[in-house]
Structure formats: structure tokens, C-alpha cells
Tab-separated table of C-alpha atoms and ligand atoms in Angstrom:
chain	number	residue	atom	x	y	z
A	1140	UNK	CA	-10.866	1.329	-16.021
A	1141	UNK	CA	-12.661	4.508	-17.582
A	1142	UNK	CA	-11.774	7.612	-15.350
A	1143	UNK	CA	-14.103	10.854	-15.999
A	1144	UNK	CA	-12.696	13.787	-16.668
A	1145	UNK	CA	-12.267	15.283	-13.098
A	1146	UNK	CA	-10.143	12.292	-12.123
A	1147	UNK	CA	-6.695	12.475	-10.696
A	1148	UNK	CA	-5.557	12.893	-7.175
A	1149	UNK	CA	-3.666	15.979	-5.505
A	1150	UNK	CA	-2.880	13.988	-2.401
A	1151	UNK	CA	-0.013	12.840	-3.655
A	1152	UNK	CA	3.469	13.286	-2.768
A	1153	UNK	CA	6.299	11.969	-5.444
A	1154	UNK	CA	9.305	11.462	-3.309
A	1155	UNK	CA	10.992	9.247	-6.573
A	1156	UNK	CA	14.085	10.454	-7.139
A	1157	UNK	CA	14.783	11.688	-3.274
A	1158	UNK	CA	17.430	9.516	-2.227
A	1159	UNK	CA	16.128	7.582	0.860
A	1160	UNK	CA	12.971	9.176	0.727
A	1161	UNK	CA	13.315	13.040	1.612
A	1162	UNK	CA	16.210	12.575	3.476
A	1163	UNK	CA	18.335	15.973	2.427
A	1164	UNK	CA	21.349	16.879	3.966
A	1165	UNK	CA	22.425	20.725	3.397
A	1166	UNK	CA	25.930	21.246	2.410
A	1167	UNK	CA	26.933	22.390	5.978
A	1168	UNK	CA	26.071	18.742	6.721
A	1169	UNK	CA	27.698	17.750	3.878
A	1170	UNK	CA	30.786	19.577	4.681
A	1171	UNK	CA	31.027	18.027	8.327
A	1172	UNK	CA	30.318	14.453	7.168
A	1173	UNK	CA	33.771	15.096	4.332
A	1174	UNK	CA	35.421	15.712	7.412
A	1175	UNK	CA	34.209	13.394	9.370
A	1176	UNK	CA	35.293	10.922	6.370
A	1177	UNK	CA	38.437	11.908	6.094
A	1178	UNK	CA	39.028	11.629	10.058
A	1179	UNK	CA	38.011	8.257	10.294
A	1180	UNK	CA	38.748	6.808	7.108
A	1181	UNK	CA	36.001	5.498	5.923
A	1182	UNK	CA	33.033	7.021	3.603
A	1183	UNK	CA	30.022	8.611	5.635
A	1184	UNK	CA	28.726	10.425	2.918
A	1185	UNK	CA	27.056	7.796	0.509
A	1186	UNK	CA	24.280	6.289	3.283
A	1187	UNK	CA	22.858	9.849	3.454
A	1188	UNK	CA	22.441	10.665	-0.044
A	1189	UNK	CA	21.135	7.364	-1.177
A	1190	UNK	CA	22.300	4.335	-3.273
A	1191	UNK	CA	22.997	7.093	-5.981
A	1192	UNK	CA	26.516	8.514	-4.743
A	1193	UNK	CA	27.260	11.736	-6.145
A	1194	UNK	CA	27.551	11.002	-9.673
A	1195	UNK	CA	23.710	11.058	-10.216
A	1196	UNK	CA	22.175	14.098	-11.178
A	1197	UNK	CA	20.893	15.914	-7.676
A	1198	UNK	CA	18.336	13.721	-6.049
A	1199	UNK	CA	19.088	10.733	-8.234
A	1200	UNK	CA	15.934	11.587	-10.714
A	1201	UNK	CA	15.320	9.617	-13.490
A	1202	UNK	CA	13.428	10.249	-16.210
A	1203	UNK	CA	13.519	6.999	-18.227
A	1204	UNK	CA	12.424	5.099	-15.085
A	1205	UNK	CA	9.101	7.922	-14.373
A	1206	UNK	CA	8.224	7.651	-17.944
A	1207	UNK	CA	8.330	3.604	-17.632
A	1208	UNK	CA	5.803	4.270	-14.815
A	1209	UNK	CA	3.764	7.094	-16.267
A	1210	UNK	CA	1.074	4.856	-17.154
A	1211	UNK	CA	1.314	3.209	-13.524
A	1212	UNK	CA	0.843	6.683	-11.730
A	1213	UNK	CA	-2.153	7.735	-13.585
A	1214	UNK	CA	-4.216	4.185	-12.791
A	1215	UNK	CA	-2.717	4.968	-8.757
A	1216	UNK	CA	-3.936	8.603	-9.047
A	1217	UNK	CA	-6.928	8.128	-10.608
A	1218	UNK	CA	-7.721	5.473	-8.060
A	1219	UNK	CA	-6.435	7.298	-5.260
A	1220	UNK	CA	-8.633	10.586	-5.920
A	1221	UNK	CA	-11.472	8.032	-5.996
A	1222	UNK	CA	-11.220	6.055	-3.163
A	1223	UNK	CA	-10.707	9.355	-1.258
A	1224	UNK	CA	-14.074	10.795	-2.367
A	1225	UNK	CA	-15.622	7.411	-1.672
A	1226	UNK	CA	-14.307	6.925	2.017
A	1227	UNK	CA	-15.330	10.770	2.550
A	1228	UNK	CA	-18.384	10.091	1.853
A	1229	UNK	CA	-18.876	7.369	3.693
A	1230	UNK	CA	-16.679	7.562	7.130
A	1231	UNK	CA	-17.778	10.884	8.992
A	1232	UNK	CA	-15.172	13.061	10.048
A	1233	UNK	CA	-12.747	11.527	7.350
A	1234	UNK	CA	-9.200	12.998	6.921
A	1235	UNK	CA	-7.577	12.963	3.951
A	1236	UNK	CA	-4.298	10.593	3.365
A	1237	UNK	CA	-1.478	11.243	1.007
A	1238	UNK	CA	0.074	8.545	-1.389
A	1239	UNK	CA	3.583	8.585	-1.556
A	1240	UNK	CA	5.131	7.517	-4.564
A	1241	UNK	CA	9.168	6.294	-3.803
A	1242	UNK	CA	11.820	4.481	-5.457
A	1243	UNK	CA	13.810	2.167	-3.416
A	1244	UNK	CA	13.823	3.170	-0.037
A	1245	UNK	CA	11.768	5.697	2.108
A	1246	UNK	CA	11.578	7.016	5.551
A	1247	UNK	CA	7.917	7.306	6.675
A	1248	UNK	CA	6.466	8.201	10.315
A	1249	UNK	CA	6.733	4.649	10.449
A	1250	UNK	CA	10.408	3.927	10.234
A	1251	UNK	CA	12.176	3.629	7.033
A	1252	UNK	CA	11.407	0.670	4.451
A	1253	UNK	CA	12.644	-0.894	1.520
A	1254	UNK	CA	10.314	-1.590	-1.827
A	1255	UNK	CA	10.662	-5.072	-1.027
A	1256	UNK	CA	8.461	-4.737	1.638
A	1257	UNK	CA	5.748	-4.158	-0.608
A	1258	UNK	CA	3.321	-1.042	-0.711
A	1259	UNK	CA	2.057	-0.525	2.774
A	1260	UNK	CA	0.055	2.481	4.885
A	1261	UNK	CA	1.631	4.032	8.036
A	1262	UNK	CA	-1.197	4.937	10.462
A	1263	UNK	CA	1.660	6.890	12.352
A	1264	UNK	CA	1.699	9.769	9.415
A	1265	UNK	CA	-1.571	8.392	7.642
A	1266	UNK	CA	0.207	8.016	4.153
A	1267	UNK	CA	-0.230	5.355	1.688
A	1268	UNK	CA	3.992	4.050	0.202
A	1269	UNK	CA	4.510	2.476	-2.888
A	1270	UNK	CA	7.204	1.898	-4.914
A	1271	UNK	CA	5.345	1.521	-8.121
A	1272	UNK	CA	7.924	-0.941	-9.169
A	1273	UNK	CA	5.708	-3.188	-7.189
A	1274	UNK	CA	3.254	-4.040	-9.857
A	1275	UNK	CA	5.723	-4.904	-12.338
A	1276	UNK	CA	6.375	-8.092	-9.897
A	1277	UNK	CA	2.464	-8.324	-9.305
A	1278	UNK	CA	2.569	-8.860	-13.040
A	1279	UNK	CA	5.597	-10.763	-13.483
A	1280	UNK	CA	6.049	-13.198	-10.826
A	1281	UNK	CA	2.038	-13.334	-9.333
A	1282	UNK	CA	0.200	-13.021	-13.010
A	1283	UNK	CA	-1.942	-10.581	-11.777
A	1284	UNK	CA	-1.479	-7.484	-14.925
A	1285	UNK	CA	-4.242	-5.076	-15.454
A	1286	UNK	CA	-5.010	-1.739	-13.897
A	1287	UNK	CA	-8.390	-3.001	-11.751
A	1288	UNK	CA	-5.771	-5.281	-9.930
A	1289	UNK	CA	-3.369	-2.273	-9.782
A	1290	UNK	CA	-6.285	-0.429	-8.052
A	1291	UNK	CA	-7.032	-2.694	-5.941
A	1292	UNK	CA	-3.456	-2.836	-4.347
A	1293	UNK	CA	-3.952	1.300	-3.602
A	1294	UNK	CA	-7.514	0.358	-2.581
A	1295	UNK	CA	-5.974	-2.232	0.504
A	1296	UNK	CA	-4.000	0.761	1.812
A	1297	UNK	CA	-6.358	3.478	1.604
A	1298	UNK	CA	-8.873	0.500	3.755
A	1299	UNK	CA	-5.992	0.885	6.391
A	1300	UNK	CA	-6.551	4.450	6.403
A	1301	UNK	CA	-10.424	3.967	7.181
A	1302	UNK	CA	-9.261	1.292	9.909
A	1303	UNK	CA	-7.364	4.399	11.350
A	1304	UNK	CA	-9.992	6.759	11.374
A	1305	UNK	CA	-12.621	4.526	12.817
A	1306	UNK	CA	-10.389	3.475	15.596
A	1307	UNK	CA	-9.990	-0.200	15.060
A	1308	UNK	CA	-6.405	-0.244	14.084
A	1309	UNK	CA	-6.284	1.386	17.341
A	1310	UNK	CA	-8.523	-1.075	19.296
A	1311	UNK	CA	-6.925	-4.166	17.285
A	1312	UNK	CA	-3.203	-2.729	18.388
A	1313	UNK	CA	-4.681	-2.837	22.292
A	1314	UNK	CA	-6.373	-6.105	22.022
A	1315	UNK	CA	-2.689	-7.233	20.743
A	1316	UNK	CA	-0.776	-6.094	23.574
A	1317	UNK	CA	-2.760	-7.415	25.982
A	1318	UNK	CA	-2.992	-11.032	24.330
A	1319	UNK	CA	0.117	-11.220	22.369
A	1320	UNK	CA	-0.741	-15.104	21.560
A	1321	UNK	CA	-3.676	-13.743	19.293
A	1322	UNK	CA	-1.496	-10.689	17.741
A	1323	UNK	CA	-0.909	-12.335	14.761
A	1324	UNK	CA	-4.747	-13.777	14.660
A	1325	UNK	CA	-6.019	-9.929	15.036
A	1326	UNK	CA	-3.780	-8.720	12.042
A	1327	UNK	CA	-4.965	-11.177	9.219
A	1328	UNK	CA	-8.633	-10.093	10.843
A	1329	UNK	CA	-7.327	-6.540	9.791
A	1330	UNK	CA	-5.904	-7.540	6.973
A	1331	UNK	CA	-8.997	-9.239	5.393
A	1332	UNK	CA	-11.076	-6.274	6.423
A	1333	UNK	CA	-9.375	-4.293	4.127
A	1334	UNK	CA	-9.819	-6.512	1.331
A	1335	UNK	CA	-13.416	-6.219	2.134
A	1336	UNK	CA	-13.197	-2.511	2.173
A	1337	UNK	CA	-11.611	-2.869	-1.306
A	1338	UNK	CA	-14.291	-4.929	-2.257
A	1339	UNK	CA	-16.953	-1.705	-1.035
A	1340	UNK	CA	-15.256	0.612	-2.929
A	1341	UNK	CA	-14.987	-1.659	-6.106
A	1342	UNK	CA	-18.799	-2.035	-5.866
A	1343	UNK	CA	-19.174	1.375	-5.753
A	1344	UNK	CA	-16.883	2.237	-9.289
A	1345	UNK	CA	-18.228	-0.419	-11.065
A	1346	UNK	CA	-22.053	1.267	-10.217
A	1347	UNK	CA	-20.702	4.307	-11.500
A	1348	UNK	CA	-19.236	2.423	-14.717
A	1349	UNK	CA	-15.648	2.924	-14.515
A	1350	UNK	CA	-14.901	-0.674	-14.225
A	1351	UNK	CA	-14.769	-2.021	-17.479
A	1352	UNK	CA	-16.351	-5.886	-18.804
A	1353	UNK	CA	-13.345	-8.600	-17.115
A	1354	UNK	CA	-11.937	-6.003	-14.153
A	1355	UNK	CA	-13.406	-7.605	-11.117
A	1356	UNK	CA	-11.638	-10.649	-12.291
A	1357	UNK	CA	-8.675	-8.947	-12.340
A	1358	UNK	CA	-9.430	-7.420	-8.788
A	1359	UNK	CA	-9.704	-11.076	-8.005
A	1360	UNK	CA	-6.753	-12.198	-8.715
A	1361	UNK	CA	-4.847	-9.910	-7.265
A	1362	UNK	CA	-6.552	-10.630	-4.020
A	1363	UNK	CA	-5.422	-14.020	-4.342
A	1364	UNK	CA	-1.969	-13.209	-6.052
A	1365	UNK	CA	-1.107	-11.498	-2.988
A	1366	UNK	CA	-2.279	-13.810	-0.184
A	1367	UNK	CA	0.311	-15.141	2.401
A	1368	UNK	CA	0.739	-18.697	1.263
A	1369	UNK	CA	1.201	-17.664	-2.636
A	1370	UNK	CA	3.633	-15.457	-1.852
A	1371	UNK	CA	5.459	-17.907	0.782
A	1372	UNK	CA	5.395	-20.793	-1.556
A	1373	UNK	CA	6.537	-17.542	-4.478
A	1374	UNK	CA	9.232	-17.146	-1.821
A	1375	UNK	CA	10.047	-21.537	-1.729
A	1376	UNK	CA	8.796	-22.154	1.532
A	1377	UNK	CA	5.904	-24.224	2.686
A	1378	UNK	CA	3.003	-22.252	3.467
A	1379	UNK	CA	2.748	-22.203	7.358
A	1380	UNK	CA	-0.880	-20.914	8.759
A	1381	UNK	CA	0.600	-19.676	11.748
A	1382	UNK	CA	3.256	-16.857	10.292
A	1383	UNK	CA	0.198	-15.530	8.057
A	1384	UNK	CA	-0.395	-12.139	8.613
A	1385	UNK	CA	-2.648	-11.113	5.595
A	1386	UNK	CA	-4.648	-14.497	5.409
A	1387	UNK	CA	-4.384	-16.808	2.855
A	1388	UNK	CA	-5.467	-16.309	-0.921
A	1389	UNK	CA	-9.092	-18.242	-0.837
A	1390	UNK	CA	-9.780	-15.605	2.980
A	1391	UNK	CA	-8.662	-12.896	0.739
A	1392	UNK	CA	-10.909	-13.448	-2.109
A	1393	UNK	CA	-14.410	-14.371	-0.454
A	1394	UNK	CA	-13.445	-10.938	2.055
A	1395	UNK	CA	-13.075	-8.681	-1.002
A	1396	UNK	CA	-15.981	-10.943	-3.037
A	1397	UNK	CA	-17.927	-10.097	0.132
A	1398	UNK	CA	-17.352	-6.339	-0.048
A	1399	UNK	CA	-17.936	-6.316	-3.628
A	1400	UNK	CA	-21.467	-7.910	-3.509
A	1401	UNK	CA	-22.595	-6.130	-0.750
A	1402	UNK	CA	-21.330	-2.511	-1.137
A	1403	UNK	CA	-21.407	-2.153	2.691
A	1404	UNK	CA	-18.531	-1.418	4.950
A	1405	UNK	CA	-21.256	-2.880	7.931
A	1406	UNK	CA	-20.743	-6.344	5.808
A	1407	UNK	CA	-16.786	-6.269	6.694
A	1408	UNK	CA	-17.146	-7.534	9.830
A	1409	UNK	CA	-14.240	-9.753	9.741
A	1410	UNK	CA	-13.792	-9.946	13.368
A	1411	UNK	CA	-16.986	-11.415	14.375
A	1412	UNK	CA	-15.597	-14.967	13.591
A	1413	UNK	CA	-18.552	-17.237	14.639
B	650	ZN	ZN1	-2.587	-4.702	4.456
């Protein structure tokens, strides 16, 4: 991808290094859990400050691992910054997100969650997680490299963020609780009309050039890299349609070929299913 020169996002919160994401316990808490410790025997003090233990340099930071990734968080930033300016011009009354970059583990407004979970946006606190170990395994085990396909990922979450602000994560979350036999139905609808909102926005930087020849391919792959039955067969089990809660890799593709074509966020309308 070609980024101009005012690229680069602000909205963005590095929490790498921040032992269970942010979680900081003074050393009056520190001094009660010792004692706690030593009352019952048994360590209390290594859960709050991380994996890390106290031989790590305060916060755990790493600079090896953030200049392994340096290349990772530009293409996120870039595409973050982007996809912000696109969405605000297109969604009235838009708020801006934040991405949160973690290692490991975080705590968002969401609960806390582990990188395995994969990158994911918490309407709660309107943030955008990723552990950008996450596209060394899109590379490695779904043989999707390439930083179109690395956008793409950051372009998903930031469609959950339009989902938010137009209400229909809210109106899908209702619809959900009140037929709990379809909830799993309504979130690969969701799901796929994110894709399609990554498709919008991919239409949108490739008009304005910064998509270079080969990229939407990339995009594509991706997309079907990270549908629910690749990654359950990935996993060794037999895809089953009914535990699929992003839609399966051909859904994924046509929703975000279908955004890309178009350009229209009107042309995501993955719930009318006639
Ligand atoms: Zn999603």
C-alpha cells in the first residue's frame, strides 16, 4: 500500500508492554498483596503484574519484540487513520475509536481477553484490540502475508465500530435476546456486514491509489483465510454450519467483493436475506 504523507493515526493507544493490559497496581497494593502472600502461603503477586514476574524490566517492555512489529504498526496506523477519515465522512455524527495495540492479554470495557482470541472491537469502550502477533499466524498458518490483507483485518473492526454508531449492533443484540434460536444466525449477518464495510472502504483507497497492482487479492484472501470453517478445519475439526459465527470463507469473500465493487455502505445489506 502507498500511504501519503499525512498518514498515520493518533487514535492509538500502545498498551504492549503493560502487563495484562493497563492493569497497574501501586506499591501500597503491592505491599498488601506481599503480605497477603506471606499470610496465606501462596504467591498473589504474579497474576497482577502479568506473565512477566518481577524480573522484567517495569511493565515487561520489550524492545526486540516492538521492533519485530515496527513494520506491522505502521501498515495498522496508516490504515487506521484512514478508515477513520473514511467512516467520518461517511456516517454522520461519527465518533472516533481508538486501536489498542497489546501483547498477550488485555482488559477492555469488554472483559479481559487473550491474543488467541484474535483481534476484535468492544462496542462497550468503542476500541479496536489487537495483538499484532496476530498476523504473523495470518501469514503463517492461513497464507494470507501482505499488508492489504493486514488492513483489511483493522478494516473488519473499525466496520464494528460503524455497526455501533448506526445502532445495529444495538438492534441485532435485541433481536438476539428476544429469539435466542437465531442469535447465532444474526451474528454471522453482522459479521459479513463488516466484511462488506471493508470491502467500501477498500474501494474507496484503491480510488485514491494507495492500493497497489495484486492488493485486493490479498484483501481476498484474507477474507477467506479467516472464515469460520478454515479456521475450524485449521483448528482439526469438521466444519459445522451451525457454530459459525463469522460465516464461512466463500460468504466472506462475495460480502467484502460486494463492498468493494460497489463502494456503498447501502449495498451491505446483509440482513435482507431474500
Ligand atoms: Zn468481526
Amino acid at each position: 500500500m502507498r500511504w501519503g504523507s499525512g498518514a498515520g493515526s493518533g487514535d492509538v493507544e500502545d498498551r504492549r508492554g503493560i502487563g495484562g493490559g493497563g492493569m497497574k497496581i501501586g506499591c501500597g497494593g503491592l505491599l498488601v498483596l506481599g503480605v497477603l502472600s506471606l499470610l496465606f502461603r501462596q504467591d498473589l503477586i504474579t497474576p497482577f503484574i502479568g506473565g512477566g514476574g518481577l524480573s522484567t524490566a517495569p511493565g515487561g517492555d520489550d524492545p526486540a519484540r516492538k521492533a519485530v512489529e515496527e513494520p506491522l504498526e505502521r501498515t495498522s496506523r496508516n490504515s487506521f487513520g484512514d478508515l477513520q477519515d473514511y467512516w467520518a465522512q461517511n456516517v454522520s455524527g461519527y465518533r472516533k475509536s481508538t486501536l489498542v495495540l497489546f501483547w498477550d492479554m488485555v482488559r477492555s470495557g469488554c472483559g479481559a481477553a487473550e491474543s488467541q482470541t484474535g483481534p476484535f472491537y468492544c462496542p462497550a469502550d468503542e476500541k479496536v484490540y489487537i495483538d499484532l502477533g496476530f498476523y504473523k499466524d495470518l501469514k503463517n498458518r492461513f497464507g494470507a502475508p501482505g499488508d492489504f490483507a493486514q488492513a483489511y483485518v483493522i478494516a473488519h473492526e473499525v466496520g464494528h465500530h460503524v455497526q455501533k454508531l448506526t445502532g445495529t449492533e444495538a438492534k441485532v443484540r435485541a433481536a438476539q435476546q428476544r429469539a435466542p434460536q437465531l442469535a447465532n444466525q444474526l451474528s454471522v449477518r453482522m459479521e459479513l456486514q463488516a466484511d462488506c464495510y471493508a470491502g467500501v472502504w477498500g474501494h474507496s483507497a484503491n480510488q485514491r491509489g494507495i492500493l497497489e497492482p495484486g492488493e485486493v487479492e490479498e484483501g481476498l484472501t484474507a477474507a477467506a483465510a479467516i472464515g469460520d470453517d478454515r479456521i475450524q478445519k485449521m483448528s482439526g475439526r469438521a466444519a459445522r454450519v451451525e457454530s459459525f459465527t463469522h460465516g464461512s470463507s466463500a460468504q466472506r469473500v462475495a460480502w467484502f467483493k460486494r463492498g468493494f465493487t460497489t463502494g456503498k455502505p447501502e449495498a451491505c445489506d446483509t440482513f435482507d436475506t431474500r
